[in-house]
PDB file of C-alpha atoms in Angstrom:
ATOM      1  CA  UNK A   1      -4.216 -29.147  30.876  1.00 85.00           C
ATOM      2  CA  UNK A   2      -2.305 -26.912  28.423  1.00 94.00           C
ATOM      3  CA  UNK A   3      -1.656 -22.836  28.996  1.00 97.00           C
ATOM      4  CA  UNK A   4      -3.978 -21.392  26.871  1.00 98.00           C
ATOM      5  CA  UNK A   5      -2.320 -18.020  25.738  1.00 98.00           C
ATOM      6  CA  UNK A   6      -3.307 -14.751  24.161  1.00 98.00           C
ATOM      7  CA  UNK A   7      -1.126 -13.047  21.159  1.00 98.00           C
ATOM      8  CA  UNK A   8      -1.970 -10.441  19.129  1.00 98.00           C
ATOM      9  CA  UNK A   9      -1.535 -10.879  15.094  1.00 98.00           C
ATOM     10  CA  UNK A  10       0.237  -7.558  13.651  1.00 98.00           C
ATOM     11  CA  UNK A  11      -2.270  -7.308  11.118  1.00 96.00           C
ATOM     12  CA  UNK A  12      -4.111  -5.215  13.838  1.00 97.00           C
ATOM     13  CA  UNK A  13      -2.186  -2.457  12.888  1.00 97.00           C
ATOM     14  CA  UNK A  14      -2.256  -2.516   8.690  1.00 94.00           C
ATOM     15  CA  UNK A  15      -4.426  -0.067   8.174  1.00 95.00           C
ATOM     16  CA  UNK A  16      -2.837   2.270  10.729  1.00 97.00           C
ATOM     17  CA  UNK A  17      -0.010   3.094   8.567  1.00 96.00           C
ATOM     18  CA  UNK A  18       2.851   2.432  11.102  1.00 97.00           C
ATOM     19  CA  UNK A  19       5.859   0.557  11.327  1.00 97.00           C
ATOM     20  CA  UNK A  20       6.490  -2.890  13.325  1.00 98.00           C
ATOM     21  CA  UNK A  21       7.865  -1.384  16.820  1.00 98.00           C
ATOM     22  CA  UNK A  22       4.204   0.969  17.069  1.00 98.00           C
ATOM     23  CA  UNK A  23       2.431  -2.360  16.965  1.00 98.00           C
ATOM     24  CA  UNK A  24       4.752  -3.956  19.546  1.00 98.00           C
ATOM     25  CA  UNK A  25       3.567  -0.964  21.964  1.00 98.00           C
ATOM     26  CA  UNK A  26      -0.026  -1.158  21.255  1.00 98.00           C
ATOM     27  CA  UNK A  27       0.109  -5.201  21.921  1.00 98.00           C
ATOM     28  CA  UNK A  28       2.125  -4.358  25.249  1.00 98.00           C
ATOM     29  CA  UNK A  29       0.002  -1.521  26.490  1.00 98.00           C
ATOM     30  CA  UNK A  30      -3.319  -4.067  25.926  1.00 98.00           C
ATOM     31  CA  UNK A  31      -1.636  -6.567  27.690  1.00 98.00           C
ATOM     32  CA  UNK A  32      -1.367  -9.091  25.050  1.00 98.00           C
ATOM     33  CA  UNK A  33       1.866 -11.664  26.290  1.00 98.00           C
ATOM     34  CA  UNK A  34       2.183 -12.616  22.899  1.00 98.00           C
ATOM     35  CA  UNK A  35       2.684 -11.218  18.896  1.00 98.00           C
ATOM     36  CA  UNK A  36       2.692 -12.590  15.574  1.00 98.00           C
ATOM     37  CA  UNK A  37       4.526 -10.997  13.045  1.00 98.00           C
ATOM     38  CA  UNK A  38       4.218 -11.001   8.986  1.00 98.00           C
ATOM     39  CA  UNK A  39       7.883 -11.244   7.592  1.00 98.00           C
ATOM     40  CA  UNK A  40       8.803 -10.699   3.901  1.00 97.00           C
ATOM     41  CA  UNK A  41      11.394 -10.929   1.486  1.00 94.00           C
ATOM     42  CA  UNK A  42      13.572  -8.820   0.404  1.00 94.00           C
ATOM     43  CA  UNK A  43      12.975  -4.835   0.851  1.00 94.00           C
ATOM     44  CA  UNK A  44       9.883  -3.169  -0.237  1.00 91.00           C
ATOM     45  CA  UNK A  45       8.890   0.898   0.172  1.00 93.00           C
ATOM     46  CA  UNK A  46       6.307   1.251   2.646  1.00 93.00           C
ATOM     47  CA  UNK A  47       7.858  -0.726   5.371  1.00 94.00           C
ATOM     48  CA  UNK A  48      10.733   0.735   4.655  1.00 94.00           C
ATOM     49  CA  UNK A  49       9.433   3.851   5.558  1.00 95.00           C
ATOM     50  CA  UNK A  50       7.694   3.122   8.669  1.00 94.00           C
ATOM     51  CA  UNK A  51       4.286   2.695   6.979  1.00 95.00           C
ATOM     52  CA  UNK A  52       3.557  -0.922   7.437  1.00 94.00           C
ATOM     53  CA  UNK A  53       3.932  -3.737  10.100  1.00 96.00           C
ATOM     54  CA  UNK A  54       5.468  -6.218   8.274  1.00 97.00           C
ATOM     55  CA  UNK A  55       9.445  -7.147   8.972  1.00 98.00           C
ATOM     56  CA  UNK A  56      12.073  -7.750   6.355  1.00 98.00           C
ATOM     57  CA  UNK A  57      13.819 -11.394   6.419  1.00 98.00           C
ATOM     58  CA  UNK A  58      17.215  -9.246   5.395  1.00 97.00           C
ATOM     59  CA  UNK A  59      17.055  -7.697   8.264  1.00 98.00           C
ATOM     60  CA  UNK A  60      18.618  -9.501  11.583  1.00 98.00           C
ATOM     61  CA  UNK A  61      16.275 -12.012  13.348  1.00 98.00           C
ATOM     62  CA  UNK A  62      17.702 -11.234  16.631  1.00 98.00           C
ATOM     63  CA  UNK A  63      16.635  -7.592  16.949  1.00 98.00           C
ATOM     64  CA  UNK A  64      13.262  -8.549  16.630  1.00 98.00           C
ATOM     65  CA  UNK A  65      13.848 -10.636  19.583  1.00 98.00           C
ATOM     66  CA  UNK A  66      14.835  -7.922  21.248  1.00 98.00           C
ATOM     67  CA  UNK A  67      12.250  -5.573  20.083  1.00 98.00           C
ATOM     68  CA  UNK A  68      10.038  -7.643  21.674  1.00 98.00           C
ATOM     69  CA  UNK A  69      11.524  -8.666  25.141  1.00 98.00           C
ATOM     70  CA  UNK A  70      12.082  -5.485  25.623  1.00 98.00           C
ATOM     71  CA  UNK A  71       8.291  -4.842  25.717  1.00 98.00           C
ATOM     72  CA  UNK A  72       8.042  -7.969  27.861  1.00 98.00           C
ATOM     73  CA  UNK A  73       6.538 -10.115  24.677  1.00 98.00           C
ATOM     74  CA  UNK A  74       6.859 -13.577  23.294  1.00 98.00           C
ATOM     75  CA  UNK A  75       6.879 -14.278  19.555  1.00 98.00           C
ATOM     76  CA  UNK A  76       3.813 -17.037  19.439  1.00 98.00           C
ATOM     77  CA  UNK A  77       4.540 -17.236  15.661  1.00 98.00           C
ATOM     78  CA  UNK A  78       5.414 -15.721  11.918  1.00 98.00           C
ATOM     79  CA  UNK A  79       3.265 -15.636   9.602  1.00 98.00           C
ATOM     80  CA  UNK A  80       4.813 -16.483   6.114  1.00 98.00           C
ATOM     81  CA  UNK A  81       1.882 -17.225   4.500  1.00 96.00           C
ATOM     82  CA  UNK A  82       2.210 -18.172   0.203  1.00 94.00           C
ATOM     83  CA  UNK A  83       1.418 -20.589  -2.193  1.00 97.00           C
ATOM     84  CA  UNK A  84       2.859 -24.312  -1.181  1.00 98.00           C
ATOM     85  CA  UNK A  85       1.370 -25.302  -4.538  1.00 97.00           C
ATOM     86  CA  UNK A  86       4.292 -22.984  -6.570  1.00 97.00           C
ATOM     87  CA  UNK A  87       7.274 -23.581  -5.261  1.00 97.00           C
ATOM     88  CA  UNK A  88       9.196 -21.197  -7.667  1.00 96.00           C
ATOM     89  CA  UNK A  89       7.165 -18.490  -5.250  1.00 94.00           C
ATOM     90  CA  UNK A  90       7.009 -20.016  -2.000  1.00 97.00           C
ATOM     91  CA  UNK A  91       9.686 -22.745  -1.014  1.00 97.00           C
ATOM     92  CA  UNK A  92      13.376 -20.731  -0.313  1.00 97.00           C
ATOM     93  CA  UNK A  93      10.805 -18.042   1.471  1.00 98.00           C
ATOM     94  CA  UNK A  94       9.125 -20.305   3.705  1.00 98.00           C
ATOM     95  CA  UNK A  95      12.606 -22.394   3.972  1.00 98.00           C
ATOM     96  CA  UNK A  96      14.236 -18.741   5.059  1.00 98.00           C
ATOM     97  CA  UNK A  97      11.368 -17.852   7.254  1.00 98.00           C
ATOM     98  CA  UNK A  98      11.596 -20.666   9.273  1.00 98.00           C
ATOM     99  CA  UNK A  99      15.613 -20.314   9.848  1.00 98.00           C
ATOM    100  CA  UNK A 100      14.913 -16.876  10.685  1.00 98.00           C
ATOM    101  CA  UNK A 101      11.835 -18.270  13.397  1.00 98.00           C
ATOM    102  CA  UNK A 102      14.972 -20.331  15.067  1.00 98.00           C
ATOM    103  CA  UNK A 103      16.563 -17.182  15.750  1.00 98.00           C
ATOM    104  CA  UNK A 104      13.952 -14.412  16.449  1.00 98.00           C
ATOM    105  CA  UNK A 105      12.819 -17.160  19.324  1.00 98.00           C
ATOM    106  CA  UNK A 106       9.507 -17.954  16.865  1.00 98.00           C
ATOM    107  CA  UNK A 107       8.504 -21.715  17.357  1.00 98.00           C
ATOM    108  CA  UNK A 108       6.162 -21.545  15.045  1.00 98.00           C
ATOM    109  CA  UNK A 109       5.798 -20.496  10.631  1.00 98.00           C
ATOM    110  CA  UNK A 110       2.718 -20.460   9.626  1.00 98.00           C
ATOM    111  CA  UNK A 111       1.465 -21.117   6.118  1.00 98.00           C
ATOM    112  CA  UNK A 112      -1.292 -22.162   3.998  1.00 97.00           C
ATOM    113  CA  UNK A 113      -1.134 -23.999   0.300  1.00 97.00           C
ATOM    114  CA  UNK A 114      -2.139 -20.355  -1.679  1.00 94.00           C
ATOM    115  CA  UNK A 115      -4.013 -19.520  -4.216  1.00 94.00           C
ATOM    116  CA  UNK A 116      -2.982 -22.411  -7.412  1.00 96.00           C
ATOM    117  CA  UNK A 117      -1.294 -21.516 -10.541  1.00 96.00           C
ATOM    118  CA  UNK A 118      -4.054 -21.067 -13.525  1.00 96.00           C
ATOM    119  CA  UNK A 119      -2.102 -24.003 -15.322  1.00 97.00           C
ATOM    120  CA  UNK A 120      -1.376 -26.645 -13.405  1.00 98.00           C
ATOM    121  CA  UNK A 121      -4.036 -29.493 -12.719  1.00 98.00           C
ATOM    122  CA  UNK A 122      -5.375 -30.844  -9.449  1.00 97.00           C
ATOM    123  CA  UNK A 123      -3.069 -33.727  -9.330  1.00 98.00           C
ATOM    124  CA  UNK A 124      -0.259 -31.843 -10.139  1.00 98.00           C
ATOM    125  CA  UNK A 125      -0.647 -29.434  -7.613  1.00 98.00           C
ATOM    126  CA  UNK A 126      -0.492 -32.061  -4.398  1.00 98.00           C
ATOM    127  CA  UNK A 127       2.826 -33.027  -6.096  1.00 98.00           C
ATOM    128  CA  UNK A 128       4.129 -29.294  -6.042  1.00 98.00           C
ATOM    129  CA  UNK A 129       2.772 -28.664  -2.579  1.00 98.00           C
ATOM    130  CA  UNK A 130       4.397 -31.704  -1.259  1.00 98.00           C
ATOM    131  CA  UNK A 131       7.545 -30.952  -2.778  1.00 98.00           C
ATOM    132  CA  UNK A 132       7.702 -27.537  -0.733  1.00 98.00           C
ATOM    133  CA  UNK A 133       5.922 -28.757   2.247  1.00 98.00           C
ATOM    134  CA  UNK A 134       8.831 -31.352   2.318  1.00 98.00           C
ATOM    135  CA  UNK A 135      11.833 -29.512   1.631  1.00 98.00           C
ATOM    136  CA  UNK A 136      10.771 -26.968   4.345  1.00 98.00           C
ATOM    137  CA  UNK A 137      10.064 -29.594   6.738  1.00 98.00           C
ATOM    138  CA  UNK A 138      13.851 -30.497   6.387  1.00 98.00           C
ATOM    139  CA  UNK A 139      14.471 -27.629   7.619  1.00 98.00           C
ATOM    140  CA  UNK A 140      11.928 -27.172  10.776  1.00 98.00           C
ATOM    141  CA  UNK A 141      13.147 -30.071  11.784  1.00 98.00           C
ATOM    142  CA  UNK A 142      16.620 -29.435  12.251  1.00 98.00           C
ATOM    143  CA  UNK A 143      15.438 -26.572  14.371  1.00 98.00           C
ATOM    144  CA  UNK A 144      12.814 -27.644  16.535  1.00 98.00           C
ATOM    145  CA  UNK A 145      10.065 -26.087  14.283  1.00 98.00           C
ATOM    146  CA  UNK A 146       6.798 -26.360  13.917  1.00 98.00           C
ATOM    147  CA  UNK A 147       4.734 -25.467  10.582  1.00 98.00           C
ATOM    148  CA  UNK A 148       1.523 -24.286  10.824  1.00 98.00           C
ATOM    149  CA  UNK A 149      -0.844 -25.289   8.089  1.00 98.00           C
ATOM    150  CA  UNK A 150      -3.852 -22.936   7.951  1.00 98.00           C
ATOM    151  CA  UNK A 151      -7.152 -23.028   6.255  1.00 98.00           C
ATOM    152  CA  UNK A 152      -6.865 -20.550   3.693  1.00 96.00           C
ATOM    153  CA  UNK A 153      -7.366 -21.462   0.172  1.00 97.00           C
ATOM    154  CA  UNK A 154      -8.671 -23.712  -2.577  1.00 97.00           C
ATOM    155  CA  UNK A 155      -7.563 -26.791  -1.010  1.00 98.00           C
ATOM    156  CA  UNK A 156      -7.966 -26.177   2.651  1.00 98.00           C
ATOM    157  CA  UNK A 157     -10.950 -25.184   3.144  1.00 98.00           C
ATOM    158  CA  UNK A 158     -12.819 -28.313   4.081  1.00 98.00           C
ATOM    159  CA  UNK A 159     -11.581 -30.529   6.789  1.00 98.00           C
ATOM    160  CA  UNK A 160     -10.710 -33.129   4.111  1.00 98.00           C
ATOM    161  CA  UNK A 161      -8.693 -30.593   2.094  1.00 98.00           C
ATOM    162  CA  UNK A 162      -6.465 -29.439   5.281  1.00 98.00           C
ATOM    163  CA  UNK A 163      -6.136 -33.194   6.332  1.00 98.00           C
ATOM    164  CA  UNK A 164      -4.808 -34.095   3.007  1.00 98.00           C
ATOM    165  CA  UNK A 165      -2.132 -31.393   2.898  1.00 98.00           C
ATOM    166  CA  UNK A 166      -1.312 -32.344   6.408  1.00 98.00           C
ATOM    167  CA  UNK A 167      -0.675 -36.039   5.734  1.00 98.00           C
ATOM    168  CA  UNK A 168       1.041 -35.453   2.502  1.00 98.00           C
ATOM    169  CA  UNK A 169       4.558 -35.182   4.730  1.00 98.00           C
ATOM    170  CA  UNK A 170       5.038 -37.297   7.243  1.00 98.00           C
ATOM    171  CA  UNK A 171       7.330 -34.892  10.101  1.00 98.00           C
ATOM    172  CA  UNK A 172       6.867 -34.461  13.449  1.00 98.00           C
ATOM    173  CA  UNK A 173       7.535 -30.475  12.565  1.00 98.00           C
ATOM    174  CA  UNK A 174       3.892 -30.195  10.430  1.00 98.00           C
ATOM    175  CA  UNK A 175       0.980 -29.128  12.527  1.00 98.00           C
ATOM    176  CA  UNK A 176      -1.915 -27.415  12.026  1.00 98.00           C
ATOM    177  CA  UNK A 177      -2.701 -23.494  12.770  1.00 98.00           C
ATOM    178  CA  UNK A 178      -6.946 -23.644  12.364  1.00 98.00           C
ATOM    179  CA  UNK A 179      -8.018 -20.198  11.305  1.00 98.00           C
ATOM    180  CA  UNK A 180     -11.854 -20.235  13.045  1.00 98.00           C
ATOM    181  CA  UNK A 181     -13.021 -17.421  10.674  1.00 98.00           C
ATOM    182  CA  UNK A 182     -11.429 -18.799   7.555  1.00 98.00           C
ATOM    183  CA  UNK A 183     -13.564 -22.115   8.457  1.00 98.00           C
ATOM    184  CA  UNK A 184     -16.591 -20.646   9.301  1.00 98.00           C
ATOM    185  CA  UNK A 185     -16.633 -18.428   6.291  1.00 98.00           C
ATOM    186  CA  UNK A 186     -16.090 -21.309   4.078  1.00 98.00           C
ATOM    187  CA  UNK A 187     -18.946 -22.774   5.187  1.00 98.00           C
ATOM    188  CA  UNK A 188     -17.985 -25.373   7.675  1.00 98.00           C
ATOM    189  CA  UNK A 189     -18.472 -25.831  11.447  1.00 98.00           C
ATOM    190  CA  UNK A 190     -15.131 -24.311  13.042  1.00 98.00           C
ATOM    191  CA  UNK A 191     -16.112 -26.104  15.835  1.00 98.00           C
ATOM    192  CA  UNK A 192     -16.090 -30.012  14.963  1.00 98.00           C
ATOM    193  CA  UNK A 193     -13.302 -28.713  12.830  1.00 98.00           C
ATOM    194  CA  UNK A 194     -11.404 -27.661  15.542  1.00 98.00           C
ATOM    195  CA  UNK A 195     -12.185 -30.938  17.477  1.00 98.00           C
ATOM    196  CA  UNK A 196     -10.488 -32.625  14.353  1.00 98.00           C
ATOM    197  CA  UNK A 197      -7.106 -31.205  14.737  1.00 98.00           C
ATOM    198  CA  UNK A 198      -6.762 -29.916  18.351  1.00 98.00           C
ATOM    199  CA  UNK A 199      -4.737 -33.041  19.021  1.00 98.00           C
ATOM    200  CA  UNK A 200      -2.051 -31.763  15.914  1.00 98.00           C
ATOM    201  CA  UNK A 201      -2.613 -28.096  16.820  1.00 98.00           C
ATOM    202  CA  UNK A 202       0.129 -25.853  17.416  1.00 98.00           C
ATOM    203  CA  UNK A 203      -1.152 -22.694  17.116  1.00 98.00           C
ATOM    204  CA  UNK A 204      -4.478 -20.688  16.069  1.00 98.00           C
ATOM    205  CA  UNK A 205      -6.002 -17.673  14.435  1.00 98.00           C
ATOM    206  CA  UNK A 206      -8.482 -16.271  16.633  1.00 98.00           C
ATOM    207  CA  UNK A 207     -10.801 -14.739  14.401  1.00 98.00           C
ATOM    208  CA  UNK A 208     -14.344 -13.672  14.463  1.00 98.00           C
ATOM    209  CA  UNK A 209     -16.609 -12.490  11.389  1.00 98.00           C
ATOM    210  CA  UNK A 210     -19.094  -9.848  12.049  1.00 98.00           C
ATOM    211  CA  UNK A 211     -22.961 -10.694  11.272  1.00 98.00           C
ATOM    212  CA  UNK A 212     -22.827  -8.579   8.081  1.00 97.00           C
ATOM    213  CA  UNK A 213     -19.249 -10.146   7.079  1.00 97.00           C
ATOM    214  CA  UNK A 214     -21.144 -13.284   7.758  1.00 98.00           C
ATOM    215  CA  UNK A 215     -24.335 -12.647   5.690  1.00 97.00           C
ATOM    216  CA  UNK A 216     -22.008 -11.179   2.233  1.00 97.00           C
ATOM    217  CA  UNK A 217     -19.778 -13.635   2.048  1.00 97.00           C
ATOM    218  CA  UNK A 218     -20.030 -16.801   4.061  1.00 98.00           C
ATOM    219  CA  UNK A 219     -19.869 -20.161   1.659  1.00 97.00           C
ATOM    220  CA  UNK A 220     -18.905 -17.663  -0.891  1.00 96.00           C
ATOM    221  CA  UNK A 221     -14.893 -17.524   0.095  1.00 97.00           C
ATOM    222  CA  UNK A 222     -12.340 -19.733   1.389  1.00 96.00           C
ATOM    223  CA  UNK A 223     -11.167 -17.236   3.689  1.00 94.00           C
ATOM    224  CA  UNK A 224     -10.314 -13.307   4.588  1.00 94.00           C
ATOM    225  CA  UNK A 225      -7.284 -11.009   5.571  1.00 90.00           C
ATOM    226  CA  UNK A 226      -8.937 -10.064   9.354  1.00 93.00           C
ATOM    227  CA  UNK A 227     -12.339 -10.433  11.346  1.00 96.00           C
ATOM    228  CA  UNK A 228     -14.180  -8.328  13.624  1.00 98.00           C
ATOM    229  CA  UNK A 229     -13.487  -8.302  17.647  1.00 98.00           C
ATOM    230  CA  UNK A 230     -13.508 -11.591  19.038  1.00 98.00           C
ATOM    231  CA  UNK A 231     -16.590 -11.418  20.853  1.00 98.00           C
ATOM    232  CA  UNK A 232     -18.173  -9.030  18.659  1.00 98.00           C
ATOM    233  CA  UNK A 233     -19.359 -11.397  15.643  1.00 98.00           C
ATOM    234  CA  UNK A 234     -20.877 -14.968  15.226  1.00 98.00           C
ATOM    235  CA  UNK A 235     -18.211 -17.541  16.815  1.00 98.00           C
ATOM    236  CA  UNK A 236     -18.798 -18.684  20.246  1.00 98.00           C
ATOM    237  CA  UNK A 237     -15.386 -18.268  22.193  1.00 98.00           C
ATOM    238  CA  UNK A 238     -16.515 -19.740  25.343  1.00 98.00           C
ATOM    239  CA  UNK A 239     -16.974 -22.446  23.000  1.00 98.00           C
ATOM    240  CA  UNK A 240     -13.919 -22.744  21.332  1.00 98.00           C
ATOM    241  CA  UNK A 241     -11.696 -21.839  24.450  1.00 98.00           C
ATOM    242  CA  UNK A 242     -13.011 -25.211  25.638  1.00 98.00           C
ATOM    243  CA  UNK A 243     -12.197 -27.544  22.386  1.00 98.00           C
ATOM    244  CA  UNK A 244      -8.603 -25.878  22.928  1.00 98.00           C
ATOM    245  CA  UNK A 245      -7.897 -26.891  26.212  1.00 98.00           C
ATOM    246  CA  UNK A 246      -7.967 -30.519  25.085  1.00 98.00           C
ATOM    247  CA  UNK A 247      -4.570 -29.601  22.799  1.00 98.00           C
ATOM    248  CA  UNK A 248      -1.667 -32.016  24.255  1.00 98.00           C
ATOM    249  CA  UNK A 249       0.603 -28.612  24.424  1.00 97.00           C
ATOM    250  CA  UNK A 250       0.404 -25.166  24.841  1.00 98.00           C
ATOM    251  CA  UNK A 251      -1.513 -23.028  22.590  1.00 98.00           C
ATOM    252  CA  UNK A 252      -1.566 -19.503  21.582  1.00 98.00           C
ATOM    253  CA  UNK A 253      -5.172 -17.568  20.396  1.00 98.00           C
ATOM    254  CA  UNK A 254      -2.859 -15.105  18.059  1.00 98.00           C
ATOM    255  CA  UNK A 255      -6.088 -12.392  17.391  1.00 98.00           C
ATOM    256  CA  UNK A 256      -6.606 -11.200  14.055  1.00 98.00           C
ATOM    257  CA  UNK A 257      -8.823  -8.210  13.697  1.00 98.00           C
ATOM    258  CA  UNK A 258      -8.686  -5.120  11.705  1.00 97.00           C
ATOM    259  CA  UNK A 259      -8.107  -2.663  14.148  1.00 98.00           C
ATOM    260  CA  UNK A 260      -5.893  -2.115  17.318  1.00 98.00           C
ATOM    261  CA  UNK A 261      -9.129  -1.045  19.040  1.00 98.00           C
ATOM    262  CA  UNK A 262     -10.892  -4.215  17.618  1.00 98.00           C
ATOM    263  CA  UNK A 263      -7.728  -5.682  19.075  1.00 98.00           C
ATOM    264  CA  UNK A 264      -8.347  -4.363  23.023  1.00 98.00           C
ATOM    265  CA  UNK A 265     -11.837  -5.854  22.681  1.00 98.00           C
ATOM    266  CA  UNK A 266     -10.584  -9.139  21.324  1.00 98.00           C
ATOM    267  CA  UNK A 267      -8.000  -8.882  24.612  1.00 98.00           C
ATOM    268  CA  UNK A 268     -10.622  -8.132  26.903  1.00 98.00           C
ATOM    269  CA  UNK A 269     -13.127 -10.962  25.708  1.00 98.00           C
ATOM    270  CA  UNK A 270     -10.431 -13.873  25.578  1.00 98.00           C
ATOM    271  CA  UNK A 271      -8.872 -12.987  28.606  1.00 98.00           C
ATOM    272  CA  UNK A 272     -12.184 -13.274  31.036  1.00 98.00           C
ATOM    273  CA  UNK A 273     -12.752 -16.830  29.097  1.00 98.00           C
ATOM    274  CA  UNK A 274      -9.102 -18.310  29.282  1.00 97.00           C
ATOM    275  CA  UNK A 275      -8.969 -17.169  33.227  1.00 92.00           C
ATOM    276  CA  UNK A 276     -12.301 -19.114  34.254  1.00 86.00           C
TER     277      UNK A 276
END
């Protein structure tokens, strides 16, 4: 039976206006044993500052690393999430994210197929996301990686979609990172879903939508930034906890919520269902 684990996604802390180490001491003072950071390129002004979570790719892998053992934490995962489907955008960033991943200890990138150019066609844009999809799986591989593919846009946010984008590359270092709010606000059951890929899972975005979330917007969107509290909206975790332990490895639940109090609930709620 695989460990079922418990991380804590850093977008808990976006709209607390401080830096990356602040959210590496909430997650350690809930408890959480694992985080997920966002990384980006290049340098930008508010994390710069000390204003948002997110961590530069210029900056060295390996103090992350150390930024989190020293809180006693394990990176579950990055999220490097852009458009597959533009590679102009999207391919040396993932391609650098997942170098940096084999340093900061990540074993996982995580990324969906974005939101399409206006211009390009449908067929054309399986041939643009395979082309990045490919050329970054050149690179997990090399380095033990796996790539997350998330449902999260246009494409992949049926069970067909995701499935296509998954068997477009054939790598042992493409997996699938099911985001259960994402599904169930597309309209689809994020349960059967997640009986569809649990055997390719390597990771997954434990996410709950709120009844009014729910109500506004589900079948309306392919997806959203964070839920509610796991245990606090419509998904079933009991539920889901138990589809997961059929994974044939070790899986994290990296939480994404809105708030680092919506982030102690989450914490509290998984933990008393992944301990039965």
């Amino acid at each position: 039976m695989p460990k079922i684990s418990i991380g804590m996604n850093l977008e808990a802390t976006r709209h607390h206006d401080k830096p990356f180490a602040w959210g590496l001491d909430r997650a350690a003072e809930i408890g959480y044993e694992y985080v997920e950071p966002m990384v980006h390129f290049g340098r930008e002004l508010m994390s710069e500052a000390g204003y948002y979570h997110t961590y530069s790719l210029f900056d060295d892998p390996m103090k992350m690393r150390r930024m989190c053992e020293e809180r006693g934490l394990k990176i579950s995962g990055l999220q490097a999430h852009g458009p597959l489907g533009r590679p102009d955008r999207h391919c040396e960033y993932l391609k650098m994210a997942i170098r940096f991943a084999a340093e900061c200890g990540a074993p996982v990138v995580n990324t969906d197929e974005g939101i399409k150019a206006p211009w390009t066609t449908e067929e054309e844009d399986w041939v643009l996301i395979r082309y990045s999809l490919q050329e970054a799986a050149f690179v997990a591989e090399e380095r033990g990686i796996k790539i997350g593919l998330e449902c999260h846009a246009q494409y992949s946010q049926t069970p067909a979609g995701l499935e296509k984008i998954y068997r477009l590359v054939n790598s042992p270092s493409v997996g699938i990172n099911l985001d259960t709010g994402n599904a169930y606000l597309a309209g689809q059951d994020p349960y059967s879903w997640l009986e569809q890929v649990i055997d390719r899972s390597v990771h997954l975005h434990a996410k709950d939508i709120s009844v009014q979330h729910s109500e506004e917007e589900r079948g309306k969107v392919t997806g959203t930034p964070v839920g509610c509290a796991c245990g606090d909206g419509v998904l079933d975790w009991a539920r889901l906890v138990a589809i997961a332990r059929k994974c044939p490895n070790d899986i994290v639940f990296s939480v994404e919520c809105g708030s680092i109090d919506q982030a102690k609930r989450s914490f509290d709620h998984l933990k008393a269902l992944v301990n039965r």
